[in-house]
JSON list of C-alpha atoms in Angstrom, two decimals:
[
{"chain": "B", "resi": 1, "resn": "UNK", "atom": "CA", "xyz": [0.47, -15.86, 3.19]},
{"chain": "B", "resi": 2, "resn": "UNK", "atom": "CA", "xyz": [-2.52, -14.82, 1.06]},
{"chain": "B", "resi": 3, "resn": "UNK", "atom": "CA", "xyz": [-0.43, -14.03, -1.74]},
{"chain": "B", "resi": 4, "resn": "UNK", "atom": "CA", "xyz": [1.56, -17.22, -1.79]},
{"chain": "B", "resi": 5, "resn": "UNK", "atom": "CA", "xyz": [0.88, -20.04, -4.41]},
{"chain": "B", "resi": 6, "resn": "UNK", "atom": "CA", "xyz": [0.54, -23.46, -3.28]},
{"chain": "B", "resi": 7, "resn": "UNK", "atom": "CA", "xyz": [4.26, -24.53, -3.35]},
{"chain": "B", "resi": 8, "resn": "UNK", "atom": "CA", "xyz": [5.31, -21.39, -1.46]},
{"chain": "B", "resi": 9, "resn": "UNK", "atom": "CA", "xyz": [2.52, -22.09, 1.29]},
{"chain": "B", "resi": 10, "resn": "UNK", "atom": "CA", "xyz": [4.23, -25.55, 1.94]},
{"chain": "B", "resi": 11, "resn": "UNK", "atom": "CA", "xyz": [7.91, -24.51, 1.84]},
{"chain": "B", "resi": 12, "resn": "UNK", "atom": "CA", "xyz": [7.53, -21.12, 3.73]},
{"chain": "B", "resi": 13, "resn": "UNK", "atom": "CA", "xyz": [6.52, -22.61, 7.22]},
{"chain": "B", "resi": 14, "resn": "UNK", "atom": "CA", "xyz": [9.71, -24.91, 7.19]},
{"chain": "B", "resi": 15, "resn": "UNK", "atom": "CA", "xyz": [11.61, -21.96, 6.03]},
{"chain": "B", "resi": 16, "resn": "UNK", "atom": "CA", "xyz": [10.52, -20.09, 9.13]},
{"chain": "B", "resi": 17, "resn": "UNK", "atom": "CA", "xyz": [10.84, -22.96, 11.21]},
{"chain": "B", "resi": 18, "resn": "UNK", "atom": "CA", "xyz": [14.36, -23.31, 10.09]},
{"chain": "B", "resi": 19, "resn": "UNK", "atom": "CA", "xyz": [15.09, -19.81, 10.44]},
{"chain": "B", "resi": 20, "resn": "UNK", "atom": "CA", "xyz": [13.72, -19.90, 14.02]},
{"chain": "B", "resi": 21, "resn": "UNK", "atom": "CA", "xyz": [16.35, -22.34, 15.04]},
{"chain": "B", "resi": 22, "resn": "UNK", "atom": "CA", "xyz": [19.52, -20.35, 13.66]},
{"chain": "B", "resi": 23, "resn": "UNK", "atom": "CA", "xyz": [18.44, -16.84, 14.80]},
{"chain": "B", "resi": 24, "resn": "UNK", "atom": "CA", "xyz": [17.38, -15.11, 17.81]},
{"chain": "B", "resi": 25, "resn": "UNK", "atom": "CA", "xyz": [13.91, -14.17, 16.86]},
{"chain": "B", "resi": 26, "resn": "UNK", "atom": "CA", "xyz": [11.64, -12.25, 14.39]},
{"chain": "B", "resi": 27, "resn": "UNK", "atom": "CA", "xyz": [10.75, -8.50, 14.31]},
{"chain": "B", "resi": 28, "resn": "UNK", "atom": "CA", "xyz": [7.00, -8.17, 12.69]},
{"chain": "B", "resi": 29, "resn": "UNK", "atom": "CA", "xyz": [5.07, -4.89, 12.35]},
{"chain": "B", "resi": 30, "resn": "UNK", "atom": "CA", "xyz": [1.70, -5.96, 13.80]},
{"chain": "B", "resi": 31, "resn": "UNK", "atom": "CA", "xyz": [0.01, -8.54, 16.06]},
{"chain": "B", "resi": 32, "resn": "UNK", "atom": "CA", "xyz": [-1.75, -9.92, 13.11]},
{"chain": "B", "resi": 33, "resn": "UNK", "atom": "CA", "xyz": [1.88, -10.73, 11.64]},
{"chain": "B", "resi": 34, "resn": "UNK", "atom": "CA", "xyz": [2.95, -12.36, 14.89]},
{"chain": "B", "resi": 35, "resn": "UNK", "atom": "CA", "xyz": [-0.16, -14.64, 15.00]},
{"chain": "B", "resi": 36, "resn": "UNK", "atom": "CA", "xyz": [0.37, -15.40, 11.32]},
{"chain": "B", "resi": 37, "resn": "UNK", "atom": "CA", "xyz": [3.83, -16.54, 12.32]},
{"chain": "B", "resi": 38, "resn": "UNK", "atom": "CA", "xyz": [2.69, -18.53, 15.14]},
{"chain": "B", "resi": 39, "resn": "UNK", "atom": "CA", "xyz": [-0.12, -20.17, 13.21]},
{"chain": "B", "resi": 40, "resn": "UNK", "atom": "CA", "xyz": [1.50, -20.98, 10.08]},
{"chain": "B", "resi": 41, "resn": "UNK", "atom": "CA", "xyz": [5.20, -21.64, 10.93]},
{"chain": "B", "resi": 42, "resn": "UNK", "atom": "CA", "xyz": [4.52, -22.76, 14.63]},
{"chain": "B", "resi": 43, "resn": "UNK", "atom": "CA", "xyz": [7.29, -20.12, 15.71]},
{"chain": "B", "resi": 44, "resn": "UNK", "atom": "CA", "xyz": [7.16, -19.80, 19.52]},
{"chain": "B", "resi": 45, "resn": "UNK", "atom": "CA", "xyz": [5.64, -16.33, 20.55]},
{"chain": "B", "resi": 46, "resn": "UNK", "atom": "CA", "xyz": [8.66, -15.67, 22.70]},
{"chain": "B", "resi": 47, "resn": "UNK", "atom": "CA", "xyz": [10.83, -15.44, 19.64]},
{"chain": "B", "resi": 48, "resn": "UNK", "atom": "CA", "xyz": [8.64, -12.61, 17.94]},
{"chain": "B", "resi": 49, "resn": "UNK", "atom": "CA", "xyz": [8.86, -9.02, 18.85]},
{"chain": "B", "resi": 50, "resn": "UNK", "atom": "CA", "xyz": [6.18, -6.68, 17.55]},
{"chain": "B", "resi": 51, "resn": "UNK", "atom": "CA", "xyz": [7.50, -3.20, 16.52]},
{"chain": "B", "resi": 52, "resn": "UNK", "atom": "CA", "xyz": [5.06, -1.02, 14.82]},
{"chain": "B", "resi": 53, "resn": "UNK", "atom": "CA", "xyz": [5.43, 0.91, 11.82]},
{"chain": "B", "resi": 54, "resn": "UNK", "atom": "CA", "xyz": [6.14, 4.63, 12.61]},
{"chain": "B", "resi": 55, "resn": "UNK", "atom": "CA", "xyz": [6.71, 7.92, 11.11]},
{"chain": "B", "resi": 56, "resn": "UNK", "atom": "CA", "xyz": [8.31, 11.09, 12.22]},
{"chain": "B", "resi": 57, "resn": "UNK", "atom": "CA", "xyz": [5.42, 13.54, 12.41]},
{"chain": "B", "resi": 58, "resn": "UNK", "atom": "CA", "xyz": [7.91, 16.63, 12.22]},
{"chain": "B", "resi": 59, "resn": "UNK", "atom": "CA", "xyz": [8.57, 15.88, 8.67]},
{"chain": "B", "resi": 60, "resn": "UNK", "atom": "CA", "xyz": [4.86, 16.66, 8.16]},
{"chain": "B", "resi": 61, "resn": "UNK", "atom": "CA", "xyz": [4.91, 20.29, 9.35]},
{"chain": "B", "resi": 62, "resn": "UNK", "atom": "CA", "xyz": [6.44, 23.34, 7.74]},
{"chain": "B", "resi": 63, "resn": "UNK", "atom": "CA", "xyz": [5.56, 22.24, 4.19]},
{"chain": "B", "resi": 64, "resn": "UNK", "atom": "CA", "xyz": [4.52, 24.73, 1.78]},
{"chain": "B", "resi": 65, "resn": "UNK", "atom": "CA", "xyz": [0.74, 24.80, 1.03]},
{"chain": "B", "resi": 66, "resn": "UNK", "atom": "CA", "xyz": [0.11, 23.56, -2.39]},
{"chain": "B", "resi": 67, "resn": "UNK", "atom": "CA", "xyz": [-2.88, 24.53, -4.30]},
{"chain": "B", "resi": 68, "resn": "UNK", "atom": "CA", "xyz": [-4.92, 22.06, -6.20]},
{"chain": "B", "resi": 69, "resn": "UNK", "atom": "CA", "xyz": [-7.68, 22.32, -8.79]},
{"chain": "B", "resi": 70, "resn": "UNK", "atom": "CA", "xyz": [-10.95, 23.07, -6.77]},
{"chain": "B", "resi": 71, "resn": "UNK", "atom": "CA", "xyz": [-13.04, 21.50, -9.31]},
{"chain": "B", "resi": 72, "resn": "UNK", "atom": "CA", "xyz": [-11.53, 17.80, -9.08]},
{"chain": "B", "resi": 73, "resn": "UNK", "atom": "CA", "xyz": [-11.70, 15.30, -6.33]},
{"chain": "B", "resi": 74, "resn": "UNK", "atom": "CA", "xyz": [-8.28, 13.58, -6.27]},
{"chain": "B", "resi": 75, "resn": "UNK", "atom": "CA", "xyz": [-7.57, 10.06, -4.75]},
{"chain": "B", "resi": 76, "resn": "UNK", "atom": "CA", "xyz": [-4.14, 8.89, -4.41]},
{"chain": "B", "resi": 77, "resn": "UNK", "atom": "CA", "xyz": [-2.86, 5.43, -4.16]},
{"chain": "B", "resi": 78, "resn": "UNK", "atom": "CA", "xyz": [0.82, 5.19, -2.84]},
{"chain": "B", "resi": 79, "resn": "UNK", "atom": "CA", "xyz": [2.63, 1.86, -2.88]},
{"chain": "B", "resi": 80, "resn": "UNK", "atom": "CA", "xyz": [5.00, -0.36, -4.92]},
{"chain": "B", "resi": 81, "resn": "UNK", "atom": "CA", "xyz": [3.12, -1.97, -8.04]},
{"chain": "B", "resi": 82, "resn": "UNK", "atom": "CA", "xyz": [3.01, -5.39, -7.06]},
{"chain": "B", "resi": 83, "resn": "UNK", "atom": "CA", "xyz": [-0.02, -7.84, -7.23]},
{"chain": "B", "resi": 84, "resn": "UNK", "atom": "CA", "xyz": [-0.57, -7.97, -3.35]},
{"chain": "B", "resi": 85, "resn": "UNK", "atom": "CA", "xyz": [-1.12, -3.95, -3.37]},
{"chain": "B", "resi": 86, "resn": "UNK", "atom": "CA", "xyz": [-4.54, -4.65, -5.41]},
{"chain": "B", "resi": 87, "resn": "UNK", "atom": "CA", "xyz": [-3.91, -1.89, -7.99]},
{"chain": "B", "resi": 88, "resn": "UNK", "atom": "CA", "xyz": [-5.79, -4.09, -10.31]},
{"chain": "B", "resi": 89, "resn": "UNK", "atom": "CA", "xyz": [-9.13, -3.82, -8.17]},
{"chain": "B", "resi": 90, "resn": "UNK", "atom": "CA", "xyz": [-8.54, -0.32, -7.71]},
{"chain": "B", "resi": 91, "resn": "UNK", "atom": "CA", "xyz": [-8.58, 0.35, -11.63]},
{"chain": "B", "resi": 92, "resn": "UNK", "atom": "CA", "xyz": [-11.68, -2.08, -12.01]},
{"chain": "B", "resi": 93, "resn": "UNK", "atom": "CA", "xyz": [-13.52, 0.25, -9.50]},
{"chain": "B", "resi": 94, "resn": "UNK", "atom": "CA", "xyz": [-12.69, 3.20, -11.06]},
{"chain": "B", "resi": 95, "resn": "UNK", "atom": "CA", "xyz": [-14.07, 1.93, -14.50]},
{"chain": "B", "resi": 96, "resn": "UNK", "atom": "CA", "xyz": [-17.41, 1.60, -12.99]},
{"chain": "B", "resi": 97, "resn": "UNK", "atom": "CA", "xyz": [-17.42, 5.39, -11.99]},
{"chain": "B", "resi": 98, "resn": "UNK", "atom": "CA", "xyz": [-17.63, 6.90, -15.48]},
{"chain": "B", "resi": 99, "resn": "UNK", "atom": "CA", "xyz": [-20.04, 9.63, -14.72]},
{"chain": "B", "resi": 100, "resn": "UNK", "atom": "CA", "xyz": [-18.07, 11.28, -11.75]},
{"chain": "B", "resi": 101, "resn": "UNK", "atom": "CA", "xyz": [-15.38, 13.70, -11.98]},
{"chain": "B", "resi": 102, "resn": "UNK", "atom": "CA", "xyz": [-12.08, 12.92, -10.14]},
{"chain": "B", "resi": 103, "resn": "UNK", "atom": "CA", "xyz": [-8.40, 11.85, -10.48]},
{"chain": "B", "resi": 104, "resn": "UNK", "atom": "CA", "xyz": [-6.69, 9.07, -9.01]},
{"chain": "B", "resi": 105, "resn": "UNK", "atom": "CA", "xyz": [-2.80, 9.20, -8.84]},
{"chain": "B", "resi": 106, "resn": "UNK", "atom": "CA", "xyz": [-0.89, 6.08, -8.53]},
{"chain": "B", "resi": 107, "resn": "UNK", "atom": "CA", "xyz": [2.39, 7.02, -6.89]},
{"chain": "B", "resi": 108, "resn": "UNK", "atom": "CA", "xyz": [4.78, 4.34, -6.98]},
{"chain": "B", "resi": 109, "resn": "UNK", "atom": "CA", "xyz": [6.74, 1.90, -9.53]},
{"chain": "B", "resi": 110, "resn": "UNK", "atom": "CA", "xyz": [7.10, -1.81, -9.76]},
{"chain": "B", "resi": 111, "resn": "UNK", "atom": "CA", "xyz": [7.04, -4.99, -11.92]},
{"chain": "B", "resi": 112, "resn": "UNK", "atom": "CA", "xyz": [3.16, -4.40, -12.69]},
{"chain": "B", "resi": 113, "resn": "UNK", "atom": "CA", "xyz": [3.47, -0.94, -13.88]},
{"chain": "B", "resi": 114, "resn": "UNK", "atom": "CA", "xyz": [3.14, -2.09, -17.74]},
{"chain": "B", "resi": 115, "resn": "UNK", "atom": "CA", "xyz": [0.01, -4.42, -17.00]},
{"chain": "B", "resi": 116, "resn": "UNK", "atom": "CA", "xyz": [-1.75, -1.69, -14.89]},
{"chain": "B", "resi": 117, "resn": "UNK", "atom": "CA", "xyz": [-1.31, 1.09, -17.64]},
{"chain": "B", "resi": 118, "resn": "UNK", "atom": "CA", "xyz": [-2.47, -1.36, -20.16]},
{"chain": "B", "resi": 119, "resn": "UNK", "atom": "CA", "xyz": [-5.60, -2.09, -17.92]},
{"chain": "B", "resi": 120, "resn": "UNK", "atom": "CA", "xyz": [-6.20, 1.83, -17.66]},
{"chain": "B", "resi": 121, "resn": "UNK", "atom": "CA", "xyz": [-5.92, 2.12, -21.40]},
{"chain": "B", "resi": 122, "resn": "UNK", "atom": "CA", "xyz": [-8.48, -0.97, -22.00]},
{"chain": "B", "resi": 123, "resn": "UNK", "atom": "CA", "xyz": [-10.81, 0.78, -19.66]},
{"chain": "B", "resi": 124, "resn": "UNK", "atom": "CA", "xyz": [-10.46, 4.27, -21.24]},
{"chain": "B", "resi": 125, "resn": "UNK", "atom": "CA", "xyz": [-9.60, 5.84, -18.05]},
{"chain": "B", "resi": 126, "resn": "UNK", "atom": "CA", "xyz": [-6.24, 7.54, -19.17]},
{"chain": "B", "resi": 127, "resn": "UNK", "atom": "CA", "xyz": [-7.86, 10.99, -17.81]},
{"chain": "B", "resi": 128, "resn": "UNK", "atom": "CA", "xyz": [-8.93, 9.67, -14.65]},
{"chain": "B", "resi": 129, "resn": "UNK", "atom": "CA", "xyz": [-5.89, 7.46, -13.62]},
{"chain": "B", "resi": 130, "resn": "UNK", "atom": "CA", "xyz": [-2.61, 9.06, -13.48]},
{"chain": "B", "resi": 131, "resn": "UNK", "atom": "CA", "xyz": [0.78, 7.10, -12.87]},
{"chain": "B", "resi": 132, "resn": "UNK", "atom": "CA", "xyz": [3.23, 9.23, -11.18]},
{"chain": "B", "resi": 133, "resn": "UNK", "atom": "CA", "xyz": [6.00, 6.68, -10.57]},
{"chain": "B", "resi": 134, "resn": "UNK", "atom": "CA", "xyz": [8.29, 6.59, -7.89]},
{"chain": "B", "resi": 135, "resn": "UNK", "atom": "CA", "xyz": [8.53, 9.93, -6.24]},
{"chain": "B", "resi": 136, "resn": "UNK", "atom": "CA", "xyz": [10.53, 11.63, -3.51]},
{"chain": "B", "resi": 137, "resn": "UNK", "atom": "CA", "xyz": [8.11, 14.19, -2.67]},
{"chain": "B", "resi": 138, "resn": "UNK", "atom": "CA", "xyz": [5.18, 12.25, -1.16]},
{"chain": "B", "resi": 139, "resn": "UNK", "atom": "CA", "xyz": [4.43, 15.02, 1.40]},
{"chain": "B", "resi": 140, "resn": "UNK", "atom": "CA", "xyz": [3.79, 17.50, -1.21]},
{"chain": "B", "resi": 141, "resn": "UNK", "atom": "CA", "xyz": [1.68, 15.06, -3.24]},
{"chain": "B", "resi": 142, "resn": "UNK", "atom": "CA", "xyz": [-0.51, 14.17, -0.20]},
{"chain": "B", "resi": 143, "resn": "UNK", "atom": "CA", "xyz": [-1.38, 17.75, 0.60]},
{"chain": "B", "resi": 144, "resn": "UNK", "atom": "CA", "xyz": [-2.93, 18.09, -2.81]},
{"chain": "B", "resi": 145, "resn": "UNK", "atom": "CA", "xyz": [-5.11, 15.01, -2.49]},
{"chain": "B", "resi": 146, "resn": "UNK", "atom": "CA", "xyz": [-8.53, 14.72, -0.96]},
{"chain": "B", "resi": 147, "resn": "UNK", "atom": "CA", "xyz": [-8.11, 11.14, 0.20]},
{"chain": "B", "resi": 148, "resn": "UNK", "atom": "CA", "xyz": [-6.04, 8.24, 0.09]},
{"chain": "B", "resi": 149, "resn": "UNK", "atom": "CA", "xyz": [-6.84, 4.63, -1.17]},
{"chain": "B", "resi": 150, "resn": "UNK", "atom": "CA", "xyz": [-5.16, 1.36, -0.27]},
{"chain": "B", "resi": 151, "resn": "UNK", "atom": "CA", "xyz": [-6.63, -1.55, -1.83]},
{"chain": "B", "resi": 152, "resn": "UNK", "atom": "CA", "xyz": [-4.21, -4.13, -0.65]},
{"chain": "B", "resi": 153, "resn": "UNK", "atom": "CA", "xyz": [-5.10, -7.66, -0.58]},
{"chain": "B", "resi": 154, "resn": "UNK", "atom": "CA", "xyz": [-2.26, -8.42, 2.10]},
{"chain": "B", "resi": 155, "resn": "UNK", "atom": "CA", "xyz": [-0.93, -5.66, 4.12]},
{"chain": "B", "resi": 156, "resn": "UNK", "atom": "CA", "xyz": [0.32, -5.25, 7.74]},
{"chain": "B", "resi": 157, "resn": "UNK", "atom": "CA", "xyz": [0.75, -1.48, 9.01]},
{"chain": "B", "resi": 158, "resn": "UNK", "atom": "CA", "xyz": [1.29, 0.48, 5.91]},
{"chain": "B", "resi": 159, "resn": "UNK", "atom": "CA", "xyz": [3.41, 3.71, 5.99]},
{"chain": "B", "resi": 160, "resn": "UNK", "atom": "CA", "xyz": [1.13, 5.17, 3.42]},
{"chain": "B", "resi": 161, "resn": "UNK", "atom": "CA", "xyz": [-1.79, 5.23, 5.77]},
{"chain": "B", "resi": 162, "resn": "UNK", "atom": "CA", "xyz": [0.21, 6.73, 8.33]},
{"chain": "B", "resi": 163, "resn": "UNK", "atom": "CA", "xyz": [1.50, 9.32, 6.24]},
{"chain": "B", "resi": 164, "resn": "UNK", "atom": "CA", "xyz": [-2.00, 10.07, 4.98]},
{"chain": "B", "resi": 165, "resn": "UNK", "atom": "CA", "xyz": [-3.47, 10.45, 8.59]},
{"chain": "B", "resi": 166, "resn": "UNK", "atom": "CA", "xyz": [-0.38, 12.44, 9.43]},
{"chain": "B", "resi": 167, "resn": "UNK", "atom": "CA", "xyz": [-2.18, 15.24, 6.92]},
{"chain": "B", "resi": 168, "resn": "UNK", "atom": "CA", "xyz": [-5.56, 14.39, 8.27]},
{"chain": "B", "resi": 169, "resn": "UNK", "atom": "CA", "xyz": [-6.64, 12.85, 4.99]},
{"chain": "B", "resi": 170, "resn": "UNK", "atom": "CA", "xyz": [-9.45, 10.13, 4.93]},
{"chain": "B", "resi": 171, "resn": "UNK", "atom": "CA", "xyz": [-8.18, 6.79, 4.13]},
{"chain": "B", "resi": 172, "resn": "UNK", "atom": "CA", "xyz": [-10.16, 4.03, 2.00]},
{"chain": "B", "resi": 173, "resn": "UNK", "atom": "CA", "xyz": [-8.58, 0.79, 2.75]},
{"chain": "B", "resi": 174, "resn": "UNK", "atom": "CA", "xyz": [-9.36, -2.85, 1.97]},
{"chain": "B", "resi": 175, "resn": "UNK", "atom": "CA", "xyz": [-10.08, -5.09, 4.96]}
]
């Protein structure tokens, strides 16, 4: 509930309590989400089932090797461009790394794209930060990067981290 405004923080617990009375239960992706539902909305823990996100590792094999530029370190940030994903903080952090040679690929799309692109222009980082938009070839792109960054301010168990780890890529993530 970290990303909710004050009105939503008041309304959401009542919404969840109501939903608990009319359905059989809730499915969440982490123990943290389960505890949040219990603490914030008072949902009985017997009505909450944790089913962790997962990926099919077979889809990460037999992909043609892709060569990348050897002289550049490439970070990737994969996710929907929304406030809770923390792209604003990533772009600010990159602005402080003017003397380092690297690229950061922002893979995904969403309502904040225009704002984030303007932030990159304002920071004069157009050569360091590249917006790739929504892609269907994430597996190919992840092979080309050196590490994956996830600066989210609110996240449970992100698929992007599972995919990065499937390719044995180091992950830099917010707490």
